[in-house]
């Protein structure tokens, strides 16, 4: 346990004897069985892959550990990325652990508070770009090309290599690939990586089947579904507010080879799934992560029954990344009371048996 992705899956990764053994404990995330949604949707086996349990609370750590270890091996002193927040948090953490400088370019005003705090805490240089993610990626790519800086976005193939290990873990736990995998799609690195992982395990005889890859974009940021870039992508799920995904081709390959689909979900559907995950499953995830769950709900409600199927939803990041969103959506905002038993009992009323009416019991 806790040995990290490089060590655990060394034989599937582009490592050499000179690759440093970097890890801050990424991987081996829980695959948790649904307690509520499975029954509601009539699915026999529904699991959530909790990628928010990685060291920086998103799936990005799996790819970042490989990209940063390779950057060290190649002698880079600085790593750089564009990000909607999670990639920057992860790059900053692994950059710190590796003793490298980290520069992150983020769309000003559109990154969740927790993610920015992480990048700053890990000591990265954070540049708020007056533009969106697609602008930031364009600038980062050009800068990295012109200087001896290692770009650690998912256009860097080492990122994809590391991220595919999540697919390995799912197969290692279930004994085979699921029938369907539901996953949010932004820059499309993750769906590309999962498909690569499932393919490699299948080709190597570790899995008998291949899943159908079911990717979901937010309605206002759905270039792959539209078949053309979206100039001004919009969605409440800021992590996937991307109009021109770098791994577009990889997503199409995953969709087509797996006989899957890439669809859209509205912000309202995303928020419903976000609330349901926390309130019924006890899983506090990011809005972007809820896009995959929203996609599953939409798919089943459209008449595609999944009885007898094994289904996995990838929960890409932790809800604590964006505490403000949770507070905004609260059904029960925090209440206030004096430090007095009677007063709190009165406030609780019927909510706590034995406290209704505020009677004194000794
Ligand atoms: N979920 C979360 C929580 C994300 O942060 C991202 C992407 C995705 C899903 C989509 O994954 O891009 O591989 O299709 N976040 C990137 C970032 C863009 O900069 O943190 P993808």
Coordinates of C-alpha atoms and ligand atoms in Angstrom, one line a residue:
X1 CA 0.0 0.0 0.0
X2 CA 1.1 3.5 -0.7
X3 CA 4.0 2.6 -2.9
X4 CA 2.8 4.9 -5.7
X5 CA 2.0 4.5 -9.4
X6 CA 5.6 4.3 -10.7
X7 CA 6.5 1.4 -8.5
X8 CA 3.2 -0.4 -8.7
X9 CA 2.8 -0.3 -12.5
X10 CA 6.4 0.1 -13.5
X11 CA 6.2 -2.5 -16.3
X12 CA 3.5 -0.6 -18.1
X13 CA 5.2 2.8 -17.8
X14 CA 7.9 4.5 -19.9
X15 CA 10.5 4.2 -17.2
X16 CA 14.3 3.7 -17.4
X17 CA 16.8 2.9 -14.8
X18 CA 17.4 6.7 -14.6
X19 CA 13.8 7.6 -13.8
X20 CA 13.7 8.9 -10.2
X21 CA 11.3 6.9 -7.9
X22 CA 9.0 9.8 -7.3
X23 CA 5.8 9.4 -5.3
X24 CA 3.7 11.3 -2.8
X25 CA 1.3 8.4 -2.4
X26 CA -0.9 8.6 -5.5
X27 CA -3.1 5.8 -6.8
X28 CA -4.8 2.9 -5.1
X29 CA -7.9 5.0 -4.7
X30 CA -11.1 3.4 -3.4
X31 CA -13.7 1.8 -5.8
X32 CA -16.9 2.2 -3.7
X33 CA -20.2 0.4 -4.4
X34 CA -23.2 2.6 -4.8
X35 CA -25.7 2.5 -1.9
X36 CA -28.5 4.4 -3.4
X37 CA -28.2 5.4 -7.1
X38 CA -27.7 1.8 -8.2
X39 CA -31.1 0.8 -6.8
X40 CA -32.8 3.9 -8.2
X41 CA -31.4 3.3 -11.7
X42 CA -31.9 -0.5 -11.6
X43 CA -28.2 -1.3 -12.0
X44 CA -26.8 -4.4 -10.3
X45 CA -23.3 -3.3 -9.9
X46 CA -22.5 0.4 -9.8
X47 CA -19.1 1.6 -8.5
X48 CA -17.6 5.0 -7.9
X49 CA -13.8 5.4 -8.5
X50 CA -12.8 8.0 -5.9
X51 CA -10.0 9.9 -7.6
X52 CA -10.5 12.7 -5.1
X53 CA -8.6 10.4 -2.7
X54 CA -5.3 11.1 -4.4
X55 CA -2.7 13.3 -2.6
X56 CA -3.9 16.6 -4.2
X57 CA -7.5 15.4 -4.3
X58 CA -7.9 14.8 -8.0
X59 CA -7.0 12.2 -10.7
X60 CA -4.2 14.4 -12.1
X61 CA -1.6 13.0 -9.6
X62 CA -1.4 9.7 -11.5
X63 CA -0.2 11.4 -14.7
X64 CA 1.7 14.1 -13.0
X65 CA 4.0 11.7 -11.1
X66 CA 5.1 10.2 -14.4
X67 CA 5.5 13.5 -16.2
X68 CA 7.5 15.1 -13.4
X69 CA 9.7 12.0 -12.8
X70 CA 10.5 12.1 -16.6
X71 CA 11.1 15.9 -16.4
X72 CA 13.7 15.2 -13.7
X73 CA 15.2 12.4 -15.7
X74 CA 15.6 14.7 -18.7
X75 CA 17.2 17.4 -16.5
X76 CA 14.5 20.1 -16.6
X77 CA 14.6 22.8 -13.9
X78 CA 11.1 24.1 -14.5
X79 CA 7.7 22.6 -15.3
X80 CA 4.8 24.6 -16.6
X81 CA 1.1 24.0 -17.3
X82 CA -2.2 25.7 -18.2
X83 CA -5.0 24.6 -16.0
X84 CA -8.6 25.0 -14.9
X85 CA -7.1 24.3 -11.4
X86 CA -6.5 20.6 -10.7
X87 CA -3.6 20.2 -13.1
X88 CA -2.0 23.2 -11.5
X89 CA -2.5 21.9 -8.0
X90 CA -1.0 18.6 -8.9
X91 CA 1.9 20.1 -10.9
X92 CA 2.7 22.4 -8.0
X93 CA 2.8 19.4 -5.5
X94 CA 5.0 17.2 -7.6
X95 CA 7.2 20.1 -8.7
X96 CA 7.7 20.8 -5.0
X97 CA 8.5 17.2 -4.2
X98 CA 10.9 17.0 -7.1
X99 CA 12.6 20.2 -6.3
X100 CA 11.6 21.9 -9.5
X101 CA 10.2 25.4 -10.2
X102 CA 6.5 25.3 -11.2
X103 CA 4.8 27.9 -13.2
X104 CA 1.0 27.6 -13.7
X105 CA -1.2 29.6 -16.1
X106 CA -4.9 29.8 -15.0
X107 CA -7.9 31.6 -16.4
X108 CA -8.4 34.6 -14.1
X109 CA -11.5 34.4 -12.0
X110 CA -12.5 30.9 -13.1
X111 CA -10.6 28.6 -10.8
X112 CA -12.1 27.1 -7.7
X113 CA -10.6 28.5 -4.5
X114 CA -9.2 25.3 -3.1
X115 CA -7.2 24.6 -6.2
X116 CA -5.6 28.1 -6.3
X117 CA -4.8 27.7 -2.6
X118 CA -3.1 24.4 -3.3
X119 CA -0.9 25.9 -6.0
X120 CA 0.1 28.8 -3.8
X121 CA 0.7 26.5 -0.8
X122 CA 3.0 24.2 -2.8
X123 CA 5.0 27.3 -3.8
X124 CA 4.2 27.5 -7.5
X125 CA 4.3 30.8 -9.5
X126 CA 0.6 31.3 -10.3
X127 CA -0.2 33.6 -13.3
X128 CA -3.8 34.6 -13.6
X129 CA -4.3 34.9 -17.3
X130 CA -6.9 37.3 -18.7
X131 CA -8.4 34.6 -21.0
X132 CA -9.9 31.2 -20.8
X133 CA -8.3 27.8 -20.5
X134 CA -7.8 27.4 -24.2
X135 CA -5.9 30.7 -24.3
X136 CA -3.8 29.6 -21.3
X137 CA -2.9 26.3 -23.0
X138 CA -1.9 28.1 -26.2
X139 CA 0.4 30.4 -24.3
X140 CA 1.9 27.6 -22.2
X141 CA 2.6 25.5 -25.3
X142 CA 4.4 28.3 -27.1
X143 CA 6.4 29.3 -24.0
X144 CA 7.5 25.7 -23.3
X145 CA 8.5 25.2 -26.9
X146 CA 10.7 28.3 -26.9
X147 CA 12.4 27.7 -23.5
X148 CA 13.8 24.7 -21.7
X149 CA 10.6 24.3 -19.7
X150 CA 8.8 21.0 -19.4
X151 CA 5.1 21.3 -20.3
X152 CA 3.1 19.0 -18.1
X153 CA -0.3 19.3 -19.6
X154 CA -1.9 16.1 -21.0
X155 CA -0.4 16.9 -24.5
X156 CA 2.7 15.5 -22.7
X157 CA 2.3 11.7 -23.4
X158 CA 3.8 10.9 -20.0
X159 CA 0.6 12.3 -18.4
X160 CA -1.6 9.9 -20.3
X161 CA 0.7 7.0 -19.4
X162 CA 0.3 7.7 -15.7
X163 CA -3.4 8.3 -15.9
X164 CA -4.1 5.0 -17.6
X165 CA -3.2 3.2 -14.3
X166 CA -6.7 4.1 -13.0
X167 CA -8.1 1.7 -15.5
X168 CA -5.7 -1.0 -14.3
X169 CA -6.8 -0.5 -10.8
X170 CA -10.5 -0.9 -11.7
X171 CA -9.7 -4.2 -13.4
X172 CA -7.5 -5.4 -10.6
X173 CA -10.3 -4.8 -8.1
X174 CA -13.3 -6.1 -10.2
X175 CA -11.4 -8.9 -11.8
X176 CA -12.4 -7.6 -15.2
X177 CA -13.3 -4.3 -17.0
X178 CA -16.8 -3.0 -16.3
X179 CA -19.4 -3.1 -19.1
X180 CA -19.6 0.7 -19.1
X181 CA -17.4 3.6 -17.8
X182 CA -18.9 7.0 -17.3
X183 CA -16.5 9.9 -17.2
X184 CA -16.5 13.7 -17.5
X185 CA -14.7 15.1 -20.5
X186 CA -12.8 18.5 -20.6
X187 CA -9.4 18.5 -22.2
X188 CA -10.1 14.8 -23.0
X189 CA -6.8 13.5 -21.5
X190 CA -8.5 11.3 -19.0
X191 CA -10.9 9.4 -21.4
X192 CA -7.9 8.9 -23.7
X193 CA -5.9 7.5 -20.8
X194 CA -8.6 5.2 -19.5
X195 CA -9.2 3.7 -22.9
X196 CA -5.4 3.2 -23.4
X197 CA -5.3 1.4 -20.0
X198 CA -8.2 -0.8 -20.7
X199 CA -6.8 -1.7 -24.1
X200 CA -3.4 -2.6 -22.7
X201 CA -4.8 -4.7 -19.9
X202 CA -7.1 -6.5 -22.4
X203 CA -4.3 -7.0 -24.9
X204 CA -2.1 -8.4 -22.1
X205 CA -4.7 -10.9 -21.0
X206 CA -5.6 -9.1 -17.7
X207 CA -9.1 -8.3 -18.8
X208 CA -11.5 -10.4 -20.8
X209 CA -13.7 -7.5 -21.9
X210 CA -13.5 -3.9 -22.9
X211 CA -15.9 -1.3 -21.5
X212 CA -18.0 1.1 -23.5
X213 CA -16.6 4.5 -22.9
X214 CA -19.3 7.0 -22.0
X215 CA -17.9 10.6 -21.9
X216 CA -19.9 13.7 -20.9
X217 CA -19.3 17.3 -21.5
X218 CA -21.2 20.3 -20.1
X219 CA -23.8 21.6 -22.5
X220 CA -22.2 25.0 -22.7
X221 CA -18.7 23.5 -23.3
X222 CA -19.3 20.6 -25.6
X223 CA -17.0 21.0 -28.6
X224 CA -16.6 17.3 -29.2
X225 CA -20.3 16.7 -29.3
X226 CA -20.8 19.8 -31.5
X227 CA -17.9 18.7 -33.8
X228 CA -16.2 22.1 -33.6
X229 CA -14.4 24.3 -31.1
X230 CA -16.5 26.5 -28.7
X231 CA -15.1 29.9 -28.5
X232 CA -16.6 31.0 -25.2
X233 CA -17.2 27.8 -23.2
X234 CA -19.6 28.2 -20.2
X235 CA -20.5 25.9 -17.4
X236 CA -20.8 25.9 -13.6
X237 CA -18.3 23.0 -13.7
X238 CA -15.2 25.2 -14.1
X239 CA -12.8 22.3 -14.3
X240 CA -14.3 21.3 -17.7
X241 CA -15.0 24.8 -19.1
X242 CA -12.9 24.0 -22.2
X243 CA -13.7 24.9 -25.8
X244 CA -10.9 23.2 -27.7
X245 CA -9.7 20.0 -26.1
X246 CA -6.1 19.1 -26.7
X247 CA -6.9 15.3 -26.8
X248 CA -9.9 15.6 -29.1
X249 CA -8.6 12.8 -31.3
X250 CA -8.0 10.5 -28.3
X251 CA -11.6 11.0 -27.1
X252 CA -13.0 10.1 -30.6
X253 CA -10.9 7.0 -30.7
X254 CA -12.1 5.9 -27.2
X255 CA -15.7 6.6 -28.2
X256 CA -15.6 4.9 -31.6
X257 CA -13.4 1.9 -30.7
X258 CA -15.4 1.1 -27.6
X259 CA -18.7 1.7 -29.3
X260 CA -19.4 4.2 -26.6
X261 CA -20.7 7.8 -26.7
X262 CA -19.9 11.3 -25.9
X263 CA -22.9 13.3 -24.8
X264 CA -23.9 16.5 -23.0
X265 CA -25.4 17.3 -19.6
X266 CA -26.9 20.6 -18.6
X267 CA -25.6 22.6 -15.6
X268 CA -28.9 21.8 -13.8
X269 CA -28.3 18.0 -14.4
X270 CA -24.7 18.4 -13.1
X271 CA -25.8 20.1 -9.9
X272 CA -28.6 17.6 -9.3
X273 CA -26.0 14.8 -9.5
X274 CA -23.5 16.8 -7.4
X275 CA -26.2 17.1 -4.6
X276 CA -27.3 13.5 -5.0
X277 CA -23.8 12.2 -4.6
X278 CA -23.2 14.1 -1.4
X279 CA -26.6 13.6 0.2
X280 CA -27.5 10.1 -0.8
X281 CA -24.1 8.4 -1.4
X282 CA -22.0 10.4 1.2
X283 CA -19.5 11.3 -1.6
X284 CA -18.6 15.0 -1.9
X285 CA -17.3 15.5 -5.4
X286 CA -16.5 18.3 -7.7
X287 CA -19.2 19.6 -10.1
X288 CA -17.1 18.4 -13.0
X289 CA -17.0 14.9 -11.5
X290 CA -20.8 15.0 -11.2
X291 CA -21.0 15.4 -15.0
X292 CA -20.2 11.7 -15.4
X293 CA -22.9 10.7 -12.9
X294 CA -25.3 13.1 -14.5
X295 CA -24.5 11.4 -17.8
X296 CA -25.3 8.0 -16.3
X297 CA -28.6 9.2 -14.9
X298 CA -29.5 10.8 -18.3
X299 CA -28.5 7.6 -20.2
X300 CA -30.7 5.3 -18.0
X301 CA -33.7 7.7 -17.9
X302 CA -33.5 7.9 -21.8
X303 CA -34.5 4.2 -21.7
X304 CA -31.2 2.5 -21.8
X305 CA -31.6 0.0 -18.9
X306 CA -28.4 -1.3 -17.4
X307 CA -29.8 -4.3 -15.4
X308 CA -27.2 -7.0 -15.1
X309 CA -24.4 -4.6 -16.1
X310 CA -21.3 -3.6 -14.2
X311 CA -20.9 0.2 -14.3
X312 CA -18.1 2.5 -13.0
X313 CA -18.4 6.2 -12.7
X314 CA -15.1 8.1 -12.4
X315 CA -15.3 10.7 -9.6
X316 CA -12.4 12.8 -10.8
X317 CA -12.0 15.3 -7.9
X318 CA -13.0 16.1 -4.4
X319 CA -15.8 18.5 -3.5
X320 CA -13.5 20.4 -1.0
X321 CA -11.8 21.9 -4.0
X322 CA -14.8 24.3 -4.3
X323 CA -16.2 24.9 -0.9
X324 CA -18.1 28.0 -2.0
X325 CA -20.3 25.9 -4.4
X326 CA -21.4 23.6 -1.6
X327 CA -22.4 26.6 0.6
X328 CA -24.3 28.2 -2.3
X329 CA -26.3 25.0 -2.8
X330 CA -27.0 24.2 0.8
X331 CA -30.6 23.1 1.7
X332 CA -29.7 23.7 5.3
X333 CA -27.4 26.6 5.8
X334 CA -25.6 26.5 9.1
X335 CA -27.8 27.9 12.0
X336 CA -26.8 29.7 15.1
X337 CA -27.7 29.2 18.7
X338 CA -26.5 30.3 22.2
X339 CA -24.4 27.7 24.1
X340 CA -27.5 26.5 25.9
X341 CA -29.1 23.0 25.9
X342 CA -32.7 24.3 26.0
X343 CA -32.0 26.7 23.1
X344 CA -30.4 24.1 20.9
X345 CA -33.1 21.5 21.7
X346 CA -35.8 24.1 20.7
X347 CA -34.0 24.7 17.5
X348 CA -33.8 21.0 16.7
X349 CA -37.4 20.4 17.4
X350 CA -38.4 17.0 15.9
X351 CA -35.1 16.5 14.2
X352 CA -33.5 14.8 17.1
X353 CA -35.8 12.3 19.0
X354 CA -36.2 13.3 22.7
X355 CA -35.5 17.0 22.0
X356 CA -38.9 18.1 20.7
X357 CA -40.7 20.6 22.8
X358 CA -37.5 21.5 24.5
X359 CA -38.4 19.7 27.7
X360 CA -35.7 19.2 30.3
X361 CA -34.5 15.6 30.8
X362 CA -31.9 14.7 33.2
Ligands
LIG1 N1 -12.8 16.4 -13.7 C1 -12.0 17.3 -13.1 C2 -12.2 17.4 -11.6 C3 -11.0 18.0 -13.8 O1 -10.2 18.8 -13.1 C4 -10.9 17.8 -15.2 C5 -9.9 18.5 -15.9 C6 -11.7 16.8 -15.8 C7 -12.7 16.2 -15.0 C8 -11.7 16.5 -17.2 O2 -10.6 15.8 -17.5 O3 -9.4 17.3 -19.1 O4 -8.8 14.9 -18.9 O5 -10.9 15.5 -19.9 N2 -9.1 19.4 -15.5 C9 -8.0 20.0 -16.2 C10 -7.2 20.9 -15.3 C11 -8.3 20.6 -17.5 O6 -6.6 21.8 -15.8 O7 -7.2 20.7 -14.1 P1 -9.9 15.9 -19.0

